[in-house]
PDB file of C-alpha atoms and ligand atoms in Angstrom:
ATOM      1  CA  UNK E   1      -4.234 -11.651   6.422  1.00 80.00           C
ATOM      2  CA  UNK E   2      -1.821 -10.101   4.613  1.00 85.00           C
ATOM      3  CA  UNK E   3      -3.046  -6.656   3.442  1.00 88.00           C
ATOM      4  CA  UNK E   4      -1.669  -4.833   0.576  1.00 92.00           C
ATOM      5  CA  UNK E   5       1.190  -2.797   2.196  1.00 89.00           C
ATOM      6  CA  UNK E   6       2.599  -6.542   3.483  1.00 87.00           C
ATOM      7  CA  UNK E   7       2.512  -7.627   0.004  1.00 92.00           C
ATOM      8  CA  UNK E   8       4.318  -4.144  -1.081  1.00 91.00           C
ATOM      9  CA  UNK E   9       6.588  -4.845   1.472  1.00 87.00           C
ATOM     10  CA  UNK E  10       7.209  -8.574   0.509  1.00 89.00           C
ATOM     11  CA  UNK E  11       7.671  -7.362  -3.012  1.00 91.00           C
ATOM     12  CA  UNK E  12      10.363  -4.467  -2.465  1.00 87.00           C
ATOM     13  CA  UNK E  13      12.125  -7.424   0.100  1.00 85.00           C
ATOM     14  CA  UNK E  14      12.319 -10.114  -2.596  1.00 90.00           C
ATOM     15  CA  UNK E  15      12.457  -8.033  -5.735  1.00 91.00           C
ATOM     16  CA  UNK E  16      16.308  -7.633  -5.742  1.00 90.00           C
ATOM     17  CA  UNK E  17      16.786 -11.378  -4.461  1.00 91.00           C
ATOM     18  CA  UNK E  18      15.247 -12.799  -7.431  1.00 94.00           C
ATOM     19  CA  UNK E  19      15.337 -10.781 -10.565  1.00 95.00           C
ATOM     20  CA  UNK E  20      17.440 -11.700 -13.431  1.00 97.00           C
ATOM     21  CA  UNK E  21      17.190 -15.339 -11.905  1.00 97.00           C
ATOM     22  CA  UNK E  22      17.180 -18.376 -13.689  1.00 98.00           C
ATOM     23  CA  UNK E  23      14.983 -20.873 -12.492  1.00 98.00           C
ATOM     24  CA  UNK E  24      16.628 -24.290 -12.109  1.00 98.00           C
ATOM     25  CA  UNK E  25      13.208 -26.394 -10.721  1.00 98.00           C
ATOM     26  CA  UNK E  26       9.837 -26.154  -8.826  1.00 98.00           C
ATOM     27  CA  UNK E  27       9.411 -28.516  -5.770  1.00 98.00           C
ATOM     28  CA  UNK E  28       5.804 -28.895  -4.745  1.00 97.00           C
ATOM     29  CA  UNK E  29       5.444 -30.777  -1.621  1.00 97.00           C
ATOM     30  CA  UNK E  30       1.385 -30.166  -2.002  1.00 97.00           C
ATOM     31  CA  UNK E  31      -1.045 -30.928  -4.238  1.00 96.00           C
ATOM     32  CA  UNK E  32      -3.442 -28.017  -3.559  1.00 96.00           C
ATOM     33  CA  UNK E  33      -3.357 -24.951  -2.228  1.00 97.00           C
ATOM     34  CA  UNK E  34      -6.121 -22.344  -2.617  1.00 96.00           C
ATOM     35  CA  UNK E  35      -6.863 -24.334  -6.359  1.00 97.00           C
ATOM     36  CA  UNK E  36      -4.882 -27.510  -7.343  1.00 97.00           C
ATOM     37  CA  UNK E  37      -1.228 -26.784  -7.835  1.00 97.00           C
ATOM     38  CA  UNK E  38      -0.277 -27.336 -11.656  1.00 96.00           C
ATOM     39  CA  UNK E  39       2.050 -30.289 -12.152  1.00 95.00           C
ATOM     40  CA  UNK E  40       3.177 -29.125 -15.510  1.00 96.00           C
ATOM     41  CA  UNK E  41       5.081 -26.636 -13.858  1.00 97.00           C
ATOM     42  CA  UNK E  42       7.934 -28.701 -13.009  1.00 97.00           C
ATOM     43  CA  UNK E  43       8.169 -28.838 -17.344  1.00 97.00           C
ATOM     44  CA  UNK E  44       6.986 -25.280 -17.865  1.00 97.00           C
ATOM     45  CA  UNK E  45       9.555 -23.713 -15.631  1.00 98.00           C
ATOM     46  CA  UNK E  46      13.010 -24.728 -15.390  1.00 98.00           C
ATOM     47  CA  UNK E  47      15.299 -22.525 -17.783  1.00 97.00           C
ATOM     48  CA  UNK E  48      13.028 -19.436 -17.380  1.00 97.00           C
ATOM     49  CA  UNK E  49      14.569 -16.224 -16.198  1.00 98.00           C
ATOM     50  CA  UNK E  50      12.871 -14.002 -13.854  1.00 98.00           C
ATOM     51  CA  UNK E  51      12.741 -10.900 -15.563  1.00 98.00           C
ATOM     52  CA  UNK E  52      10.406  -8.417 -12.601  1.00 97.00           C
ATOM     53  CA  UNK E  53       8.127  -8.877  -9.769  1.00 97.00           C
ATOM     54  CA  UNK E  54       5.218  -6.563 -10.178  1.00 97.00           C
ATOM     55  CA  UNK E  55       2.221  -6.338  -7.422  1.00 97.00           C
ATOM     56  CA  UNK E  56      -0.900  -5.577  -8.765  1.00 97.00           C
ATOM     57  CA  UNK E  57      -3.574  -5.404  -6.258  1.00 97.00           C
ATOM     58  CA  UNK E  58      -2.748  -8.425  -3.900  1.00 96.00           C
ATOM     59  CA  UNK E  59      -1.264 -10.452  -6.424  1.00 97.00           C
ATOM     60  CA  UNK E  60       2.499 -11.206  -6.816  1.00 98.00           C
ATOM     61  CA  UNK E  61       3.448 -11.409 -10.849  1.00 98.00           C
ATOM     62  CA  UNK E  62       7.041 -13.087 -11.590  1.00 98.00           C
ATOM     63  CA  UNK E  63       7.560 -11.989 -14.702  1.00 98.00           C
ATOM     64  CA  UNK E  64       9.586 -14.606 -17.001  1.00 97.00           C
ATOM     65  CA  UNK E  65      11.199 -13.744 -20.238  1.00 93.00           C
ATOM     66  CA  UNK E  66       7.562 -15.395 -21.601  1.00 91.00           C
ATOM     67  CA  UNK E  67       4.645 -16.448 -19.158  1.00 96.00           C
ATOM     68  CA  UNK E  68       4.233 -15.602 -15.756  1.00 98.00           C
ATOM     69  CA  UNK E  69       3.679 -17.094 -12.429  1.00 98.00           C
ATOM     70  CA  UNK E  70       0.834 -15.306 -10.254  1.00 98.00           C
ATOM     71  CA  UNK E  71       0.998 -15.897  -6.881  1.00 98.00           C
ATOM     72  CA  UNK E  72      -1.249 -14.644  -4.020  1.00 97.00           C
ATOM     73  CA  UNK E  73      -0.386 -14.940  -0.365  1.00 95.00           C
ATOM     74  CA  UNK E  74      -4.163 -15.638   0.431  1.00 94.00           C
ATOM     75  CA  UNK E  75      -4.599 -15.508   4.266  1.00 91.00           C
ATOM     76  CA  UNK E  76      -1.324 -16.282   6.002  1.00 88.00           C
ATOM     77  CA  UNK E  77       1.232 -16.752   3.139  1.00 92.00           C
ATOM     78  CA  UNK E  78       4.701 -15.582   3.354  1.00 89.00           C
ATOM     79  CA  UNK E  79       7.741 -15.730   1.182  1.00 92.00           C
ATOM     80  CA  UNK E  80      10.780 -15.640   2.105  1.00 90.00           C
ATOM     81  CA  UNK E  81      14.622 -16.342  -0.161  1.00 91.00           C
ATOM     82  CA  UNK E  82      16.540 -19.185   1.167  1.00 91.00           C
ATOM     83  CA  UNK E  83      19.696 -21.197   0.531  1.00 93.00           C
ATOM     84  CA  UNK E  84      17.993 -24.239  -1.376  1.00 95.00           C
ATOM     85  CA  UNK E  85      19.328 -27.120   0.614  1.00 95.00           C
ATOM     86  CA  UNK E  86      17.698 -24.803   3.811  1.00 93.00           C
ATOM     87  CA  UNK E  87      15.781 -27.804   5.724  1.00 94.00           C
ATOM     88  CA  UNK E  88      11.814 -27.580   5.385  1.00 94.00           C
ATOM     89  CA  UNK E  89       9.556 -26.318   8.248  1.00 93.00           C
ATOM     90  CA  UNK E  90       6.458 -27.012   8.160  1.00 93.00           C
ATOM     91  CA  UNK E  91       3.683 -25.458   5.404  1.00 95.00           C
ATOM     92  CA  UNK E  92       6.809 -24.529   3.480  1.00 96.00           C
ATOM     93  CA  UNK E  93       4.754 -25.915   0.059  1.00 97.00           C
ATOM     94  CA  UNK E  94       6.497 -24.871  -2.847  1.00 98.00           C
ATOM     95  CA  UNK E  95      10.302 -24.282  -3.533  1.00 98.00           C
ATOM     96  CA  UNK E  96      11.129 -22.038  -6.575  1.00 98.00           C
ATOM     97  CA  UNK E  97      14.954 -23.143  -6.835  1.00 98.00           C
ATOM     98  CA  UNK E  98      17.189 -21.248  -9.170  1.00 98.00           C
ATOM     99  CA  UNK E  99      20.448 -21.831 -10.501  1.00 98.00           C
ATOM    100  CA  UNK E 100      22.835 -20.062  -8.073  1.00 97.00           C
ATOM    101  CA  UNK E 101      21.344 -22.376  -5.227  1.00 96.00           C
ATOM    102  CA  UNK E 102      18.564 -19.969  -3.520  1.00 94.00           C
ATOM    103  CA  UNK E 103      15.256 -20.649  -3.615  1.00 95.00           C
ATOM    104  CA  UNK E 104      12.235 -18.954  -3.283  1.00 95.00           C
ATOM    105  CA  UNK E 105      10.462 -20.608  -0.504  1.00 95.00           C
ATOM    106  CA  UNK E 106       6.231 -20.289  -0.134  1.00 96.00           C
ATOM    107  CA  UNK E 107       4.891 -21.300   3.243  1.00 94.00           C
ATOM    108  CA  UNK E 108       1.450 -21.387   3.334  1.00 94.00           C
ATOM    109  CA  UNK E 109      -0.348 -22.747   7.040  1.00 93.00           C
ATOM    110  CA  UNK E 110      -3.919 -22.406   5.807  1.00 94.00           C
ATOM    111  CA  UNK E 111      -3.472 -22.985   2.283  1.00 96.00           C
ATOM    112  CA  UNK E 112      -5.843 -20.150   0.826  1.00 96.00           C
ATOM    113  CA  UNK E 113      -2.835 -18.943  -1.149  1.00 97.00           C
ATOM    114  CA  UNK E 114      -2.602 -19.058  -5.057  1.00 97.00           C
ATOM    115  CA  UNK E 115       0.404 -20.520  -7.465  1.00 97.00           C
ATOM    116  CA  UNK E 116      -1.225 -20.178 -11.152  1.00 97.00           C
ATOM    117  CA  UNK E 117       1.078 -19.803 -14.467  1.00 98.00           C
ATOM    118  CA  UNK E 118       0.075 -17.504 -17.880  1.00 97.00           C
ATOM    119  CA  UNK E 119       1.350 -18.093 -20.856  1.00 96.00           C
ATOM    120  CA  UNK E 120      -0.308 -14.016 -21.746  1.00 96.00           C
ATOM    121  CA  UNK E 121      -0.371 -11.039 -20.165  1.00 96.00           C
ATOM    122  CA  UNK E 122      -0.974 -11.724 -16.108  1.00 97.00           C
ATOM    123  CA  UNK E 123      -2.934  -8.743 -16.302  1.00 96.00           C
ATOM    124  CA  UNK E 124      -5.268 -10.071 -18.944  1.00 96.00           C
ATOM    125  CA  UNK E 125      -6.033 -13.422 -16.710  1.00 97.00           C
ATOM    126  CA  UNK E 126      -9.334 -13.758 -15.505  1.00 96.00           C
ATOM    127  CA  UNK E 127      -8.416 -12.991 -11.805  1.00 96.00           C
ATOM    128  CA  UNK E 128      -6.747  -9.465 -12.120  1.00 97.00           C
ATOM    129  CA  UNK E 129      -9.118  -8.344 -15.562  1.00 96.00           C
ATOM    130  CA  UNK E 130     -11.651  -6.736 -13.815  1.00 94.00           C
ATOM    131  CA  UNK E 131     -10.275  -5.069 -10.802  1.00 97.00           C
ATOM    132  CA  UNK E 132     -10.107  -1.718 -10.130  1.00 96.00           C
ATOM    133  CA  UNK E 133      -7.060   1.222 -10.311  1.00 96.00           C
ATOM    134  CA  UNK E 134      -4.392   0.685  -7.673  1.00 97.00           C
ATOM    135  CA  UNK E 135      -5.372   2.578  -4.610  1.00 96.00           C
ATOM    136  CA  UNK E 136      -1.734   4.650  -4.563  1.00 95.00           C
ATOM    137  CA  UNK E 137      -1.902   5.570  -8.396  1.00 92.00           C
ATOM    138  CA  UNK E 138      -3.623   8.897  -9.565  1.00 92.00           C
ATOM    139  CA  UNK E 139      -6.115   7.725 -11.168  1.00 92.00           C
ATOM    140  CA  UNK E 140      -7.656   7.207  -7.345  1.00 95.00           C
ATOM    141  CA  UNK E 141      -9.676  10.572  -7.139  1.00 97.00           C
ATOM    142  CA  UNK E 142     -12.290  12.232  -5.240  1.00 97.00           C
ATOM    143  CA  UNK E 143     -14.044  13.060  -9.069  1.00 97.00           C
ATOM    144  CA  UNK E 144     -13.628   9.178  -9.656  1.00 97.00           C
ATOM    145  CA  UNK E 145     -15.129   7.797  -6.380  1.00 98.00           C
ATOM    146  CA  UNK E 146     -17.834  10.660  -6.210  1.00 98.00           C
ATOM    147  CA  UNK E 147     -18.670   9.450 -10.040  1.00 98.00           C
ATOM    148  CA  UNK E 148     -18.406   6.316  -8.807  1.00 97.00           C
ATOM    149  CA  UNK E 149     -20.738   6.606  -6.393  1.00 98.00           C
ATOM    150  CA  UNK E 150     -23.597   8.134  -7.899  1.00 96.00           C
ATOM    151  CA  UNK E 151     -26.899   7.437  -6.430  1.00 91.00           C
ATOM    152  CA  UNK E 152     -25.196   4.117  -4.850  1.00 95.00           C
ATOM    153  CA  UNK E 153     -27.196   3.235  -1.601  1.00 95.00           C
ATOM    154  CA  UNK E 154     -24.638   0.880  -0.342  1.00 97.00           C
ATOM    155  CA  UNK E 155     -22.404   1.959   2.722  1.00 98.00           C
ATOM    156  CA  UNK E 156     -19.421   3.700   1.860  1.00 98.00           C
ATOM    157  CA  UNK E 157     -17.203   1.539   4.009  1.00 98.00           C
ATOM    158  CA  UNK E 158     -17.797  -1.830   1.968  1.00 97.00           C
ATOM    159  CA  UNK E 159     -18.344   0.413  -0.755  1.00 98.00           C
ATOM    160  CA  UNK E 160     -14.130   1.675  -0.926  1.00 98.00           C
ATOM    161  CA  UNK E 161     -13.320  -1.943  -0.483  1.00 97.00           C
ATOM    162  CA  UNK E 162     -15.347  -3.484  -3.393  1.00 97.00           C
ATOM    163  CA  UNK E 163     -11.981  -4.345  -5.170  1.00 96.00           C
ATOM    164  CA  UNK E 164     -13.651  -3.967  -8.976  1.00 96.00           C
ATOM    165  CA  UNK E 165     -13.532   0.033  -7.443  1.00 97.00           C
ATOM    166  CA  UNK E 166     -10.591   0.101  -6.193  1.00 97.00           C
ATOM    167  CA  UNK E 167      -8.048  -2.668  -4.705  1.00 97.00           C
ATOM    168  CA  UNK E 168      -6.026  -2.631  -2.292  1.00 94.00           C
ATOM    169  CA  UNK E 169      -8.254  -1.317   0.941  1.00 96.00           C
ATOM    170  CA  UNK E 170      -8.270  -3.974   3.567  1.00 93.00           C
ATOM    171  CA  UNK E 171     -10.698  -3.689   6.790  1.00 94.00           C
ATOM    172  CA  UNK E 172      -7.921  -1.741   8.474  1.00 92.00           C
ATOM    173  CA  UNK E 173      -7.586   0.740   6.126  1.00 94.00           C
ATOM    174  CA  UNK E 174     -10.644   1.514   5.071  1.00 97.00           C
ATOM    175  CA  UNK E 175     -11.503   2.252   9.110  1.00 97.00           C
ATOM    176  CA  UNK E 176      -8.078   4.283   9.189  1.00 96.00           C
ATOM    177  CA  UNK E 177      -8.994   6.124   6.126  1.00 97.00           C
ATOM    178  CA  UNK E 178     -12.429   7.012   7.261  1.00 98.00           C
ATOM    179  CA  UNK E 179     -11.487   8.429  10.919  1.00 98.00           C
ATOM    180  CA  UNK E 180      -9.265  10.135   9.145  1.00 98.00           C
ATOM    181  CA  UNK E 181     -11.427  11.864   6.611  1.00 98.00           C
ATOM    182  CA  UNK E 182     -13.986  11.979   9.602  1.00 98.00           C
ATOM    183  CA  UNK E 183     -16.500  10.374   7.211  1.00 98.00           C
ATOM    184  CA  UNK E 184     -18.956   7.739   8.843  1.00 98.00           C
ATOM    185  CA  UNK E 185     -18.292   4.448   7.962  1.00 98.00           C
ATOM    186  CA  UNK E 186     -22.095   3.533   7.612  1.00 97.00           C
ATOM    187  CA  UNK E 187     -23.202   6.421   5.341  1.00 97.00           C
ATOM    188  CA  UNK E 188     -24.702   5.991   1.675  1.00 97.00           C
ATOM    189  CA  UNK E 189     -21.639   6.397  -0.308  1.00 98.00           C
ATOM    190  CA  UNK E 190     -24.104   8.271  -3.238  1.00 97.00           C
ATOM    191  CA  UNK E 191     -24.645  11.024  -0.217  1.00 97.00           C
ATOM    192  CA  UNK E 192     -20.456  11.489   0.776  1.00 98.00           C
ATOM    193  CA  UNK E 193     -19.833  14.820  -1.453  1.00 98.00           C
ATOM    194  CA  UNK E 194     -17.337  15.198  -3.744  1.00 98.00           C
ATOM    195  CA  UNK E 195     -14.921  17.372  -1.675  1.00 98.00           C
ATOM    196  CA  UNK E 196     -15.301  14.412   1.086  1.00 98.00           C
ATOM    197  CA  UNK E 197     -13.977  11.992  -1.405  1.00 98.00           C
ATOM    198  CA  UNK E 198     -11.306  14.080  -2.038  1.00 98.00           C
ATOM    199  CA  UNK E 199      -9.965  13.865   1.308  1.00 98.00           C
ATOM    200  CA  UNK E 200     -10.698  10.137   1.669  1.00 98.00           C
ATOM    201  CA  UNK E 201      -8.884   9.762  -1.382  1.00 98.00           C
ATOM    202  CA  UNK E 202      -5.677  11.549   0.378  1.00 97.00           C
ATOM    203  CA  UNK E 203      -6.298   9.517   3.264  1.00 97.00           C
ATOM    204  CA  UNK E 204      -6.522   5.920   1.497  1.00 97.00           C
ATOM    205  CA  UNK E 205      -3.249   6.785  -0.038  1.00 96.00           C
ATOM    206  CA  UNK E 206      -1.634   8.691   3.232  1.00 94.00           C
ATOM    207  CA  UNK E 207      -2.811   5.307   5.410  1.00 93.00           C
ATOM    208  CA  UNK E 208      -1.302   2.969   2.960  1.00 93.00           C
ATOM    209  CA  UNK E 209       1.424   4.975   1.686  1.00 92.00           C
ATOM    210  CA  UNK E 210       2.106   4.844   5.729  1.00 89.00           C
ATOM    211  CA  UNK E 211       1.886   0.886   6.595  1.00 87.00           C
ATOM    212  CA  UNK E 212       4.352   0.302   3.671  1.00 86.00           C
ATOM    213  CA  UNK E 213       6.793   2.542   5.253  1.00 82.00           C
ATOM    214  CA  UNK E 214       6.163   0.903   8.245  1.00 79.00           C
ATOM    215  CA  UNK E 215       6.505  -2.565   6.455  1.00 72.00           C
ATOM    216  CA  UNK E 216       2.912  -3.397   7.063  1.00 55.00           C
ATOM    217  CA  UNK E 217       0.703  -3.835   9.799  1.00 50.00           C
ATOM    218  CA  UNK E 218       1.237  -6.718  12.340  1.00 43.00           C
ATOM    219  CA  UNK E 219      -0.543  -9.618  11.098  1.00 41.00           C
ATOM    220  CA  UNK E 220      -0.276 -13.452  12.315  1.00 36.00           C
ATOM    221  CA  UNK E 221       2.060 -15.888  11.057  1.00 35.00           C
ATOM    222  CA  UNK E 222       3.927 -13.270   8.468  1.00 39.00           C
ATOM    223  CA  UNK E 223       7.231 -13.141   8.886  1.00 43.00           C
ATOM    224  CA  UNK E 224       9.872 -10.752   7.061  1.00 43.00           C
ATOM    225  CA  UNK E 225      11.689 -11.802   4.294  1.00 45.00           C
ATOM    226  CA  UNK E 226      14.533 -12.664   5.920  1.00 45.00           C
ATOM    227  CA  UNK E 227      12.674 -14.642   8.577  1.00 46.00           C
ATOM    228  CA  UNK E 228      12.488 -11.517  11.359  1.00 44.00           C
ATOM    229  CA  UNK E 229       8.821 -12.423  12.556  1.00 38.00           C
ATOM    230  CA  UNK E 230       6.326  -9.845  12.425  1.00 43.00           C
ATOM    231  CA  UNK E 231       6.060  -6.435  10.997  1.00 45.00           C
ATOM    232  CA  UNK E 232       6.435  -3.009  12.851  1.00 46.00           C
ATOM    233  CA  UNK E 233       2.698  -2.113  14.046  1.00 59.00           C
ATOM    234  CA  UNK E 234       1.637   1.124  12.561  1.00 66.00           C
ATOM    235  CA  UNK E 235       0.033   3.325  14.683  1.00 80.00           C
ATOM    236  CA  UNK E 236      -3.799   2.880  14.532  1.00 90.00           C
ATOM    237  CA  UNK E 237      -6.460   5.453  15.426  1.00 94.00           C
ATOM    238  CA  UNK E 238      -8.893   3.177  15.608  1.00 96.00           C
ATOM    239  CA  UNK E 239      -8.420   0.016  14.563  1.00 94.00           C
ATOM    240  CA  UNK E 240      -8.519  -2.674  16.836  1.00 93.00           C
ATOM    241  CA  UNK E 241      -9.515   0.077  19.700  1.00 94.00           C
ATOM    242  CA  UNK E 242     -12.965  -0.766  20.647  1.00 97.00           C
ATOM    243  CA  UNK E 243     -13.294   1.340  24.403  1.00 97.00           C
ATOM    244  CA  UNK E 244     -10.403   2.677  24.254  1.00 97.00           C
ATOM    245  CA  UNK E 245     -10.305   6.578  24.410  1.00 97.00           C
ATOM    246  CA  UNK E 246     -10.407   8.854  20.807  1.00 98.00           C
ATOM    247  CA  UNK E 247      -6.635  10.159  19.916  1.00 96.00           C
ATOM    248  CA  UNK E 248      -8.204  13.225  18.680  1.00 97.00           C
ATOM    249  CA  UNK E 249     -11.335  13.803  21.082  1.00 98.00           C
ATOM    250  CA  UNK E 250     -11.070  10.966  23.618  1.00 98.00           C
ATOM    251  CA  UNK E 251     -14.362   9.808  23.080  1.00 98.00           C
ATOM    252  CA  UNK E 252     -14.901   5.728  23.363  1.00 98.00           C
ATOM    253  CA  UNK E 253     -14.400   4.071  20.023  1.00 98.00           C
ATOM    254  CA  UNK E 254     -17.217   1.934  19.046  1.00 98.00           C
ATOM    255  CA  UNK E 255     -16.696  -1.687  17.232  1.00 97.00           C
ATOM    256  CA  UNK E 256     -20.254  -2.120  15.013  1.00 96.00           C
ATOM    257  CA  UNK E 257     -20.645  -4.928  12.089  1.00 96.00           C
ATOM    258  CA  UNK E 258     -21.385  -3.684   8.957  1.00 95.00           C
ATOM    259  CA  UNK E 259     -21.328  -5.751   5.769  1.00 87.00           C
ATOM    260  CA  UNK E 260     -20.170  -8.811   8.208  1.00 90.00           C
ATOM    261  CA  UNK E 261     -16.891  -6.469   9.019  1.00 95.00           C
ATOM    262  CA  UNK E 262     -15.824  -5.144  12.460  1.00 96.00           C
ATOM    263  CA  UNK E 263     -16.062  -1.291  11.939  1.00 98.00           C
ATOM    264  CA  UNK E 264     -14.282   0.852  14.320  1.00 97.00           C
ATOM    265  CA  UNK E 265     -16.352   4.690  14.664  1.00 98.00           C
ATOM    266  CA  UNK E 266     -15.305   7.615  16.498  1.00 98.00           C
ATOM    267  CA  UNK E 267     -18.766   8.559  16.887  1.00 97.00           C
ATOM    268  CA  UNK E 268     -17.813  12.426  17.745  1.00 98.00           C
ATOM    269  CA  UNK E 269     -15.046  13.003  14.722  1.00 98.00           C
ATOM    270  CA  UNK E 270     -16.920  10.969  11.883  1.00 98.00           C
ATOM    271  CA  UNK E 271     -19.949  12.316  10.247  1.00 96.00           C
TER     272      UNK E 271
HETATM  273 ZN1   ZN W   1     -12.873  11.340  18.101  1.00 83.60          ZN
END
């Protein structure tokens, strides 16, 4: 699925592609994707310039002169800029053509993916009001998650990935972020101390700061922008480890389910 530094990535990749576009016509060669795809867009957008792509959380916003489209990649969307006359693979659902002849091409395999328009502020729609502070701005504190936390019971793994917290922190980086701050995944998150937040809060932004440098972590069916499949594999401590030996300790990583996620422990270097 892609995670928030593959969405990062797609942004910065597209970005300078499409900005200050003018969009000539939608094609939508599916009725449905995640929700039904609205056929008023074929009215609402032709003549519309693209003024900015923003990411917030997950979600893609192309910013028009009014409106915007929000898009979401759901679990195996990519996006890629095309010549518009480039012949269609398969899953490649919507075409955003503009006016110099590119499009902006959405292919979609398992259809969880989102194409919504706003006449108001994206940020104001009912799918990005109530989430949490980006995960890389400063608001993301160990004060604010130890505040956050207070007398909480639940685990502090699903806990940093409750996205009305904070968004942004996948599976992978939560159990990054957590070796790394040598917290265990399955304590109380009311019981992590301040000064442990702290450092997880370094961590969350060090991990992810990390896989967008990297341009993501390697995920199925994503491809690069400009159609180079896969992303450079960041370098995972334990992640996807299970039996293998600790980096730090050599100790056997441990895979355990908690709040129906694989969790992956360093049972020596997290406490
Ligand atoms: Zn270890």
């Amino acid at each position: 699925m892609p995670e928030l530094p593959e969405v990062e990535t797609t942004r910065r990749g597209i970005e300078p592609l499409i900005c200050g576009k003018t969009i000539a016509s939608i094609i939508l060669r599916t009725e449905k994707l995640r929700w039904p795809l609205d056929p008023r867009l074929t009215e609402i957008l032709p003549g519309r310039q693209i003024q900015a792509l923003v990411r917030r959380a997950k979600y893609l916003l192309l910013n028009c002169d009014s409106g915007s489209l929000i898009l979401h990649l759901g679990m195996s969307g990519n996006l890629r800029v095309v010549p518009a006359e480039t012949a269609i693979g398969k899953h490649d659902h919507v075409d955003l053509v503009f006016t110099d002849g590119n499009c902006l091409r959405f292919n979609d395999p398992r259809k969880f993916g989102a194409l919504l328009w706003t006449d108001h502020d994206p940020l104001t729609h009912p799918l990005l009001a109530g989430l949490g502070p980006e995960p890389l701005a400063e608001e993301l504190t160990g004060e604010f998650l130890h505040q956050q936390a207070r007398a909480r019971k639940i685990a502090v793994k699903p806990f940093i990935m409750d996205q009305k917290l904070v968004v942004g922190v996948g599976n992978i980086y939560a159990c990054e972020a957590l070796f790394r701050a040598g917290i265990r995944p399955d304590l109380a998150a009311g019981k992590v101390s301040q000064k442990r937040y702290s450092r997880l809060a370094e961590e969350i932004r060090q991990v992810l700061t990390e896989a967008i440098a990297a341009g993501g972590t390697t995920i199925n069916d994503f491809r690069q922008n400009d159609g180079r499949p896969g992303y450079f594999k960041q370098q995972l401590q334990v992640y996807g480890r299970a039996g293998e030996p600790c980096r730090v300790c050599g100790t056997d990583i441990l895979c355990q389910r908690l709040g129906q996620r694989s969790t992956f422990i360093c049972p020596k270097c997290q406490r």
